[in-house]
Coordinates of C-alpha atoms in Angstrom, one line a residue:
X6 CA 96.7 88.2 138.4
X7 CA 99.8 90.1 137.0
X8 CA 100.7 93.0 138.9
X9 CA 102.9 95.6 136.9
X10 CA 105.9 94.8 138.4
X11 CA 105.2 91.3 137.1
X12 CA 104.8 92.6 133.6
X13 CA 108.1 94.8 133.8
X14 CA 110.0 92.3 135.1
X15 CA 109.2 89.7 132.1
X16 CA 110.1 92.0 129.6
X17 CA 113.0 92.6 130.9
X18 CA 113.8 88.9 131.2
X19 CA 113.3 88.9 127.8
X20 CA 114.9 92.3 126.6
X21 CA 118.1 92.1 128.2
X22 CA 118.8 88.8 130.2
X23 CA 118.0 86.2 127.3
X24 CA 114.9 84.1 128.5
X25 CA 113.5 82.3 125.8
X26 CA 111.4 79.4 125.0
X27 CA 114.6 77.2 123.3
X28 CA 112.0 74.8 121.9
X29 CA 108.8 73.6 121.0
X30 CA 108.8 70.0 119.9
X31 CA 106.6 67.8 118.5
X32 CA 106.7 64.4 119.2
X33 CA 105.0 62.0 116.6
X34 CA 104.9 58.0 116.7
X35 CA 105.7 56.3 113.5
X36 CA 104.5 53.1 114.5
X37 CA 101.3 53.3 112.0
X38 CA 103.8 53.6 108.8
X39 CA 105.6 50.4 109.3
X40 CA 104.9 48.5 105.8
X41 CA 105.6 46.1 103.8
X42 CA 108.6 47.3 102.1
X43 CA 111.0 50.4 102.9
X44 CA 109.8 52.1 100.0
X45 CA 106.5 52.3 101.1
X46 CA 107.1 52.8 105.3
X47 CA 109.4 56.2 103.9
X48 CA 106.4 57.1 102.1
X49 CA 103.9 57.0 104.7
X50 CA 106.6 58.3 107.5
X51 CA 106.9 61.6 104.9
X52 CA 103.2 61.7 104.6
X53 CA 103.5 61.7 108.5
X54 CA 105.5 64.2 109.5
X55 CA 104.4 66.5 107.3
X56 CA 100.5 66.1 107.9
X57 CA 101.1 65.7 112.0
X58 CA 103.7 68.6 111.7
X59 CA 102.5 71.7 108.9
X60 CA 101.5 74.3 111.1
X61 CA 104.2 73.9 113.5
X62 CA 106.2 76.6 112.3
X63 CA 103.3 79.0 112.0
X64 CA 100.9 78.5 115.6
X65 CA 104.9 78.8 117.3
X66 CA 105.6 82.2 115.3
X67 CA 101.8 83.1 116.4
X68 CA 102.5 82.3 120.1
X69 CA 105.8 83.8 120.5
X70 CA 104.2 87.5 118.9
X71 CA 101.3 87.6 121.1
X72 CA 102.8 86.3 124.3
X73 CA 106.4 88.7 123.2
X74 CA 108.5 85.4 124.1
X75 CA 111.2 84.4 121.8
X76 CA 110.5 81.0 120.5
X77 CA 114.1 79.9 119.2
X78 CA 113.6 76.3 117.3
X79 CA 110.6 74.6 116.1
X80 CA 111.4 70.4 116.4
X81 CA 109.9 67.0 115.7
X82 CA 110.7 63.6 117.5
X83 CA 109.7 60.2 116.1
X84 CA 109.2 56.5 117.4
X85 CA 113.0 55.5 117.4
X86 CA 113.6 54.8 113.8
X87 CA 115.3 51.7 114.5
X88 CA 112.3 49.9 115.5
X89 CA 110.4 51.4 112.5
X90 CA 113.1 49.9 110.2
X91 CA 113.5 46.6 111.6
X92 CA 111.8 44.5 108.7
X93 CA 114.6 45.8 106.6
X94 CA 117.2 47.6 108.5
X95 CA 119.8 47.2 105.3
X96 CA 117.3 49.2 103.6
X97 CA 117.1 51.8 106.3
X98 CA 118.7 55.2 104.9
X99 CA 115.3 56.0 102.9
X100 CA 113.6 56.2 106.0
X101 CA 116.3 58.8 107.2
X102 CA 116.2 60.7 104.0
X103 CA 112.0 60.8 104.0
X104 CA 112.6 61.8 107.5
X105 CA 114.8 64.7 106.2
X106 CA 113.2 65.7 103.5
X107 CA 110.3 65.8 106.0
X108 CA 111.8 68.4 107.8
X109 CA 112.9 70.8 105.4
X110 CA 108.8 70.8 104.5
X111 CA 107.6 71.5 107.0
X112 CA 110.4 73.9 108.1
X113 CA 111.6 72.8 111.4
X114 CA 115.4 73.5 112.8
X115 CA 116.0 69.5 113.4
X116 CA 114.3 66.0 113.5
X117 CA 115.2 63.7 116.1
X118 CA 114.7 60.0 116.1
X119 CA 116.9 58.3 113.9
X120 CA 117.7 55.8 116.5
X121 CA 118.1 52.4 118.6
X122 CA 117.8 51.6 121.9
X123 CA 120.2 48.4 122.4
X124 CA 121.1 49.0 126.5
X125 CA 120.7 45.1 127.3
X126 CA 121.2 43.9 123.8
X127 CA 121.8 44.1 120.1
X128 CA 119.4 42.2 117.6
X129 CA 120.9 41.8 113.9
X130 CA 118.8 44.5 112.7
X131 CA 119.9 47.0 115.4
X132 CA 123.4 46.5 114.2
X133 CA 123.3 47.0 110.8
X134 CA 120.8 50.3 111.6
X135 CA 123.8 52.0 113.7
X136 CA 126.2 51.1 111.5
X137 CA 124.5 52.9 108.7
X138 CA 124.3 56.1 110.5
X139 CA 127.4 57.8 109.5
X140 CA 126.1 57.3 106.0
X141 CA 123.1 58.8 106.7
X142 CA 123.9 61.6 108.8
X143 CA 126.7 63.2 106.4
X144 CA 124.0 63.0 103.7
X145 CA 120.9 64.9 105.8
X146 CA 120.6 68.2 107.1
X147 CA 118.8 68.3 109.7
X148 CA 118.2 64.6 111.3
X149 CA 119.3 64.1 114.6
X150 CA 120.2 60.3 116.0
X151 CA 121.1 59.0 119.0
X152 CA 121.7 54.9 121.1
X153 CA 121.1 54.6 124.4
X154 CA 123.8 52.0 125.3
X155 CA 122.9 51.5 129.1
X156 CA 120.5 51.9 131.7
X157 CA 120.6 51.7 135.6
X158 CA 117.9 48.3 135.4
X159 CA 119.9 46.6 132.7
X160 CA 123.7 47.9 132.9
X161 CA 126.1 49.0 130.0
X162 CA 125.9 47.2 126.4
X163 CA 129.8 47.4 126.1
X164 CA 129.1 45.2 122.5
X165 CA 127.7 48.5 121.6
X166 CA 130.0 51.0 123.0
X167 CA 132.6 49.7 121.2
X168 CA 130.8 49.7 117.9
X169 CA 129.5 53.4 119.0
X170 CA 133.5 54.7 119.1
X171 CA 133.9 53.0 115.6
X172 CA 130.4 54.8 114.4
X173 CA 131.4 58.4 116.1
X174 CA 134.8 58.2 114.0
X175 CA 133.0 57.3 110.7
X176 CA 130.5 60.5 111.4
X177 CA 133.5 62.7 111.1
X178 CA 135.3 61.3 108.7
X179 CA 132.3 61.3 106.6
X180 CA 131.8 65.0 107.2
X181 CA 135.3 65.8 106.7
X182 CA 134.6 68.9 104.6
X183 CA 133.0 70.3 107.4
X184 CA 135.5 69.0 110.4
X185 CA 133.0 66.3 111.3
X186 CA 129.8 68.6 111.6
X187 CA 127.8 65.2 111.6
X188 CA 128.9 64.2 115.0
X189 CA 127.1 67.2 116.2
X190 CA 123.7 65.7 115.6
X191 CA 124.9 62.4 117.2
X192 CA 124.6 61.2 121.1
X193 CA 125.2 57.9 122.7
X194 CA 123.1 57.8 126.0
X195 CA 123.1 55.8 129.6
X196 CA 119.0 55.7 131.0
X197 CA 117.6 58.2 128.0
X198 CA 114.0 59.1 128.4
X199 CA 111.7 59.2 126.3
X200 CA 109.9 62.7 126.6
X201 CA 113.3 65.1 125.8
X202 CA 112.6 68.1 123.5
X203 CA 116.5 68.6 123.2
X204 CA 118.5 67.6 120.1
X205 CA 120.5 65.6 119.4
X206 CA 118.8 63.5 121.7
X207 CA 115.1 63.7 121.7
X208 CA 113.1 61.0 120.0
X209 CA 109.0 59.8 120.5
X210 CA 109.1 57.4 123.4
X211 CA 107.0 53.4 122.8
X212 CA 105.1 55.3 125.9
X213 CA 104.3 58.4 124.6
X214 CA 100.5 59.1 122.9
X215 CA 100.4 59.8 119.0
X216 CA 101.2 62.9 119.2
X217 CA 102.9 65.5 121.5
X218 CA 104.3 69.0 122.9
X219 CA 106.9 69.1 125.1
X220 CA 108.8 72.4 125.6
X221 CA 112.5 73.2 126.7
X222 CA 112.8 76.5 128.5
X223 CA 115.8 77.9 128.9
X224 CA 117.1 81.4 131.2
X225 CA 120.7 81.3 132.3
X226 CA 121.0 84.2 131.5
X227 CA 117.6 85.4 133.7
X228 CA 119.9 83.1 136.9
X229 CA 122.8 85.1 136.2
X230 CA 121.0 88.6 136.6
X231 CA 119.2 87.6 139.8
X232 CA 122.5 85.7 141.2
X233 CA 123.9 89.5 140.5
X234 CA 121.7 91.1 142.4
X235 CA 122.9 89.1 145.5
X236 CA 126.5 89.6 145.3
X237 CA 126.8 89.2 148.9
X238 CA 124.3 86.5 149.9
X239 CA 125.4 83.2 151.5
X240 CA 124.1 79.6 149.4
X241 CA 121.3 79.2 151.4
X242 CA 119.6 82.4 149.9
X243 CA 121.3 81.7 146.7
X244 CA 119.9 78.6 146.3
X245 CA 116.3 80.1 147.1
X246 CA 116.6 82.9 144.8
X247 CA 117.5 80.4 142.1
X248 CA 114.6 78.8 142.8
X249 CA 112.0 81.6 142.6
X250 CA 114.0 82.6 139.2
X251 CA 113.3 78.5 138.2
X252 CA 109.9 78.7 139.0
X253 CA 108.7 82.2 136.8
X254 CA 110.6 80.5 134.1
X255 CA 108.9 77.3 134.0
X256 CA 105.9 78.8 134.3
X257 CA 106.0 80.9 131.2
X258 CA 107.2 77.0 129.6
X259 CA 103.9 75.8 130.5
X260 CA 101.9 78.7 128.9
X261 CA 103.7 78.2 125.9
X262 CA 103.3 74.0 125.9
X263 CA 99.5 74.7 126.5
X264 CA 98.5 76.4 124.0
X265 CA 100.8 74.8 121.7
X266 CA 99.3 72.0 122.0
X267 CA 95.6 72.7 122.2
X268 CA 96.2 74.6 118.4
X269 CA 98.1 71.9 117.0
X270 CA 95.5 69.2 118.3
X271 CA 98.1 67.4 120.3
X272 CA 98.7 66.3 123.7
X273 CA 100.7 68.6 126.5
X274 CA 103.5 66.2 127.2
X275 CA 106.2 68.0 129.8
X276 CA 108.0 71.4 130.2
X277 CA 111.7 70.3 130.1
X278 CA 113.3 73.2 132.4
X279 CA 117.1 73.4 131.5
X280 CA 119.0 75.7 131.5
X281 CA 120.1 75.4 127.8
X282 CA 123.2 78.1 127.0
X283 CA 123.9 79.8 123.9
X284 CA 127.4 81.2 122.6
X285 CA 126.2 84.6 123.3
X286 CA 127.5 86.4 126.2
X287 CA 125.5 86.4 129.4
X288 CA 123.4 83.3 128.3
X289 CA 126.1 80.7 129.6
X290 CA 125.7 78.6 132.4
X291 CA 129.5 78.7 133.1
X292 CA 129.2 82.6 133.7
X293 CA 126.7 81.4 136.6
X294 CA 129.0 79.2 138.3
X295 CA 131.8 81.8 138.5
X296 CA 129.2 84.5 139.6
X297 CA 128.4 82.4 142.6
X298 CA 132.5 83.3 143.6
X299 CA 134.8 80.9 141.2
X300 CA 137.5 82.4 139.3
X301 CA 136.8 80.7 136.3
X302 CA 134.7 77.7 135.5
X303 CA 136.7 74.4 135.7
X304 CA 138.8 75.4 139.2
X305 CA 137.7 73.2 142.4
X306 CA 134.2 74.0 143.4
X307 CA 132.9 74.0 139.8
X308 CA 131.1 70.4 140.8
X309 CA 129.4 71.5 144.1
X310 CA 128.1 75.2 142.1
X311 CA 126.6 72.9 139.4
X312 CA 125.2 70.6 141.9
X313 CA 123.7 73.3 143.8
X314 CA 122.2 75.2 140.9
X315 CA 121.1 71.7 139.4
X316 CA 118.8 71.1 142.3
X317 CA 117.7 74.8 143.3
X318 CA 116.1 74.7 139.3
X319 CA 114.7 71.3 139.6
X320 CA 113.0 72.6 143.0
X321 CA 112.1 75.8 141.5
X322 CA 110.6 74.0 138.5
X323 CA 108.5 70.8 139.9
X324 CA 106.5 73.7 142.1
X325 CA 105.5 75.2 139.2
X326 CA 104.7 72.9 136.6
X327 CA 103.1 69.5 137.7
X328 CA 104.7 68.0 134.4
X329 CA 108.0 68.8 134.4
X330 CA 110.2 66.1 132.3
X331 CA 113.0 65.5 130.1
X332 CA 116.3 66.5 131.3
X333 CA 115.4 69.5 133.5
X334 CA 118.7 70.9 134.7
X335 CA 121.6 72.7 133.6
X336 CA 123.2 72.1 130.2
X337 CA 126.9 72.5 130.1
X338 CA 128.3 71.8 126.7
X339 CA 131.4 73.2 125.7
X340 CA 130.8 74.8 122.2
X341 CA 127.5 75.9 123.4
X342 CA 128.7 78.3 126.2
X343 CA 130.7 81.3 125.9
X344 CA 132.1 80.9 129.5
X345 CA 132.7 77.1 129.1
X346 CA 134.6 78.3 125.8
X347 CA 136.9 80.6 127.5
X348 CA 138.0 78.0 130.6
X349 CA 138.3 75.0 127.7
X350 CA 140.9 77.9 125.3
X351 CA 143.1 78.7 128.4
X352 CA 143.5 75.4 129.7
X353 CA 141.1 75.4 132.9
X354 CA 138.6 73.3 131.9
X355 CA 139.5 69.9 130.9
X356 CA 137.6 66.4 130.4
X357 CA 138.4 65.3 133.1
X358 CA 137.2 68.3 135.5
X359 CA 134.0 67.7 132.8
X360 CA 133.5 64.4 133.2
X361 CA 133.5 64.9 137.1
X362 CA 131.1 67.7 136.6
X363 CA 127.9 65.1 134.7
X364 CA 127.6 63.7 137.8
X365 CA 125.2 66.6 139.4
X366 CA 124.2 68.2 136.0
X367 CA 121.3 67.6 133.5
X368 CA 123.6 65.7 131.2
X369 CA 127.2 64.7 130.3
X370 CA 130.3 65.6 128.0
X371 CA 128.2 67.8 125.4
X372 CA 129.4 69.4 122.0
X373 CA 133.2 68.7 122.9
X374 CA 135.9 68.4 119.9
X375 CA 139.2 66.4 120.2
X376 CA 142.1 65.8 118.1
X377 CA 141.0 64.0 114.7
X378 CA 143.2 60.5 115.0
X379 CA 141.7 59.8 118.6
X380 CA 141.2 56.0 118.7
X381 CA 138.0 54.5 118.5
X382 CA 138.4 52.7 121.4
X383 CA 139.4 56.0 123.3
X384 CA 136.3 57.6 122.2
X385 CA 134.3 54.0 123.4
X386 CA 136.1 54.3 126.5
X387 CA 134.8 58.0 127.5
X388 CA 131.5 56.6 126.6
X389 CA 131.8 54.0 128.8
X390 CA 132.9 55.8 131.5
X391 CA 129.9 58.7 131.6
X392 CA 127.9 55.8 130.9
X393 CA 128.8 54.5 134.5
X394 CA 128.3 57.5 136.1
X395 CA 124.6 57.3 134.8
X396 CA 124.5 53.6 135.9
X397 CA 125.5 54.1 139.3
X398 CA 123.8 57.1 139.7
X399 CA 120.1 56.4 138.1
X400 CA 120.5 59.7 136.1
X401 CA 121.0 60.2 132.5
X402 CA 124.1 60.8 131.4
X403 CA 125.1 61.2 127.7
X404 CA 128.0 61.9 125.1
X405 CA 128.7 64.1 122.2
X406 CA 131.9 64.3 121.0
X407 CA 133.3 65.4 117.3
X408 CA 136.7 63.7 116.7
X409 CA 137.8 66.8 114.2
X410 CA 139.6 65.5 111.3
X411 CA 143.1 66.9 110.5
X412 CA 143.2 69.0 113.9
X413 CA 144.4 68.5 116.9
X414 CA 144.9 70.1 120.4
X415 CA 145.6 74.1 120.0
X416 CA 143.2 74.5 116.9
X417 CA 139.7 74.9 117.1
X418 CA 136.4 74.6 115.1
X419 CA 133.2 76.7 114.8
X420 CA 130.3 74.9 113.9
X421 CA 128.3 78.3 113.6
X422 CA 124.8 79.1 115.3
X423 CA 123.8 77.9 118.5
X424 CA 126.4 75.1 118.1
X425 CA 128.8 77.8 118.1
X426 CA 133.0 77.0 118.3
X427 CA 134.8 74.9 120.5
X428 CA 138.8 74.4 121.0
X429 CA 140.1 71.0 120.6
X430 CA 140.9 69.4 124.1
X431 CA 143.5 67.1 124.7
X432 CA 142.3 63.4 125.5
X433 CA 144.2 60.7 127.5
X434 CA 146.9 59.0 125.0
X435 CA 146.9 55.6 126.8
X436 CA 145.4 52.9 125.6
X437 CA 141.5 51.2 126.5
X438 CA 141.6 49.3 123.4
X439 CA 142.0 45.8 125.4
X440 CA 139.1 46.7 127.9
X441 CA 136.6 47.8 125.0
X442 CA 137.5 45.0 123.1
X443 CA 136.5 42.9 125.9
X444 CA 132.6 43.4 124.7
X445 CA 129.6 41.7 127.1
X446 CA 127.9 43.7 129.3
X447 CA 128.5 45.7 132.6
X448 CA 126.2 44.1 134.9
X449 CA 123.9 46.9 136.6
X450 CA 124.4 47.7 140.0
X451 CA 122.9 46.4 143.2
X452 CA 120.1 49.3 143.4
X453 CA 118.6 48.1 140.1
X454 CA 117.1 45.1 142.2
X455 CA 114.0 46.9 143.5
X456 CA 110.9 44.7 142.7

């Protein structure tokens, strides 16, 4: 039972320190709309969405004024749309328009989905479905895609990292008029799974059930506070209050995913337990790290903070949820976070320091914007390399990146909401183009050989 300290302390998580369920998403497989023509499989993938997905919108709204928890976005994933479109992958924009179109109906934030999995290998119809996504992302709203381009069992597709930093510079260019806002709904992934409520990322997994709810909670701003309130603990009881703070949070997820799904007649998938920031100040994962004692994010020690809180959070979370999934760790994209904002404008947080940093959190280089003319083959090569840190290091590791056309280092870009701004950071002017060019594939590591 709730005590009343209980009950005080949960409104004031949400009142004043930002805890909020970031997402309810509904996960829907498309797999019954494949037809004979694409005319007919965008039909029945509209019919879909929009019969699987009408009171989405409403049961969330009920949920979040009876339990008094913010419910930020309302999302769908479907079956990776590249497998849907495979008997006529030329033909495969309708399916991402129905998709769209199925989304503003039903009145969701995003749709994620409009993807390929190609980590060991590229068929013919995989290849002409990525290539058409800069087409179809400058000319939808709200559909989210993503590639996963590696895995830890298979190694790293380099045929399709390459074509990846040719697609990411199309995306912009094709959404030039609003500096390359298209990219933002783009991410190529090393080992993606397939139960993520997060966009850009989340699609329906071939092992998920017909239909899902996972849920993404999100409270950095809940860590900070209770981080505060031990300005002079050592890491050992930082690390367990982090934990206890993990563990209320996730538990409110799982109410939330519950009852979601039981009144939308769907199947509790998992409770996703990043720490997801927002632009707003005192929601930022950054402002964490430097509350555990760093100046300012991006300075030596950022990596071991984020690996510490990474883990207490997971620790918290798997105690109180028995399907905890997704990503479930801390978030640390740069556009998205007020704190990783500041350290990026005065120069103390650079790629590189980032880069180093995906190895212990929940993802990789998030929401970061660089300098319009940056080769393709420069933006394959980051790829590449968080790719490899995934590999090696059986986690999933992912890219985002928004080459800004006609800007470059010292301007920056808002992208508005909770995408927020980001400045424009300098990237490495020397050349990959001879190793990307290379193509094959990365052979996976040692460890993969576990059978």
């Amino acid at each position: 039972m709730f005590n009343y300290g209980d009950v005080l302390e949960t409104i004031n998580m949400i009142e004043k320190e930002h805890l909020d369920i970031r997402t309810v998403t509904m996960g829907i497989s498309l797999l019954p709309c494949i037809s004979g023509s694409a005319e007919q499989t965008a039909v029945k993938v509209y019919d879909t969405v929009c019969k699987k997905a009408e009171n989405i919108v409403r049961v969330t709204s009920d949920l979040s004024r009876e339990y008094g928890i913010p419910i930020v976005n309302k999302r769908v994933s479907v079956t990776p749309a590249a497998v849907i479109c495979a008997p006529f992958a030329d033909q495969s924009a309708l399916i991402g328009k129905a998709l769209d179109n199925a989304a503003k109906t039903v009145g969701i934030d995003f749709l994620g989905g409009y993807s390929a999995l190609v980590h060991k290998g590229m068929a013919d119809y995989e290849r002409e479905f990525i290539s058409g996504i800069p087409e179809v992302l400058s000319q939808t709203e709200r559909l989210c895609s993503s590639v996963n381009i590696g895995s830890s069992k298979s190694g790293i597709n380099m045929d399709a990292v390459k074509l990846m930093g040719e697609v990411i510079k199309q995306t912009a260019f094709k959404s030039k008029e609003r500096d390359g806002y298209a990219c933002a709904k783009l991410v190529v992934f090393c080992n993606a799974v397939e139960d993520n409520p997060f966009m850009a990322g989340a699609f329906h997994g071939i092992g998920e059930s017909g239909t899902v709810i996972n849920v993404g909670v999100s409270g950095p701003g809940v860590v900070l506070h209770a981080i505060k309130g031990i300005p002079n603990a050592d890491l050992t009881e930082l690390a367990e209050t982090v934990k206890r703070t993990a563990f209320k949070i996730t538990r409110a997820g799982q109410l939330i995913a519950k009852e979601a799904a039981r009144r939308l007649n769907a199947e509790f998938g998992i409770v996703d337990l990043s720490l997801a920031p927002t632009p707003a100040r005192g929601d930022s994962v950054a402002q964490i790290l430097e509350e555990m004692g760093l100046e300012q994010v991006g300075t030596h020690g950022s990596t071991a903070c984020l690996a510490m809180l990474n883990d207490a959070v997971k620790k918290g979370g798997v105690m109180a949820s028995s399907r905890v999934g997704g990503l479930s760790g801390a978030f640390i994209p740069v556009s998205e976070d007020i704190g990783m904002i500041e350290a990026a404008e005065k120069g103390n947080l650079c790629i590189d320091k980032l880069e180093a940093m995906t190895a212990v959190c929940s993802v990789g280089l998030d929401m970061i914007a660089v300098p319009g003319d940056t080769p393709a083959s420069t933006l394959s090569a980051i790829i590449a390399d968080e790719a490899a840190i995934g590999m090696i290091n059986n986690k999933t590791t992912a890219v985002r990146i928004v080459p800004v056309p006609d800007k470059t280092v010292g301007d920056s870009v808002n992208f508005g909401g909770l995408l927020g701004r980001a400045p424009l950071m300098a990237v490495h002017t020397r050349s990959a183009d001879k190793f990307i060019s290379r193509g094959g594939l990365i052979p996976a590591p040692i460890h993969s050989n576990k059978n």
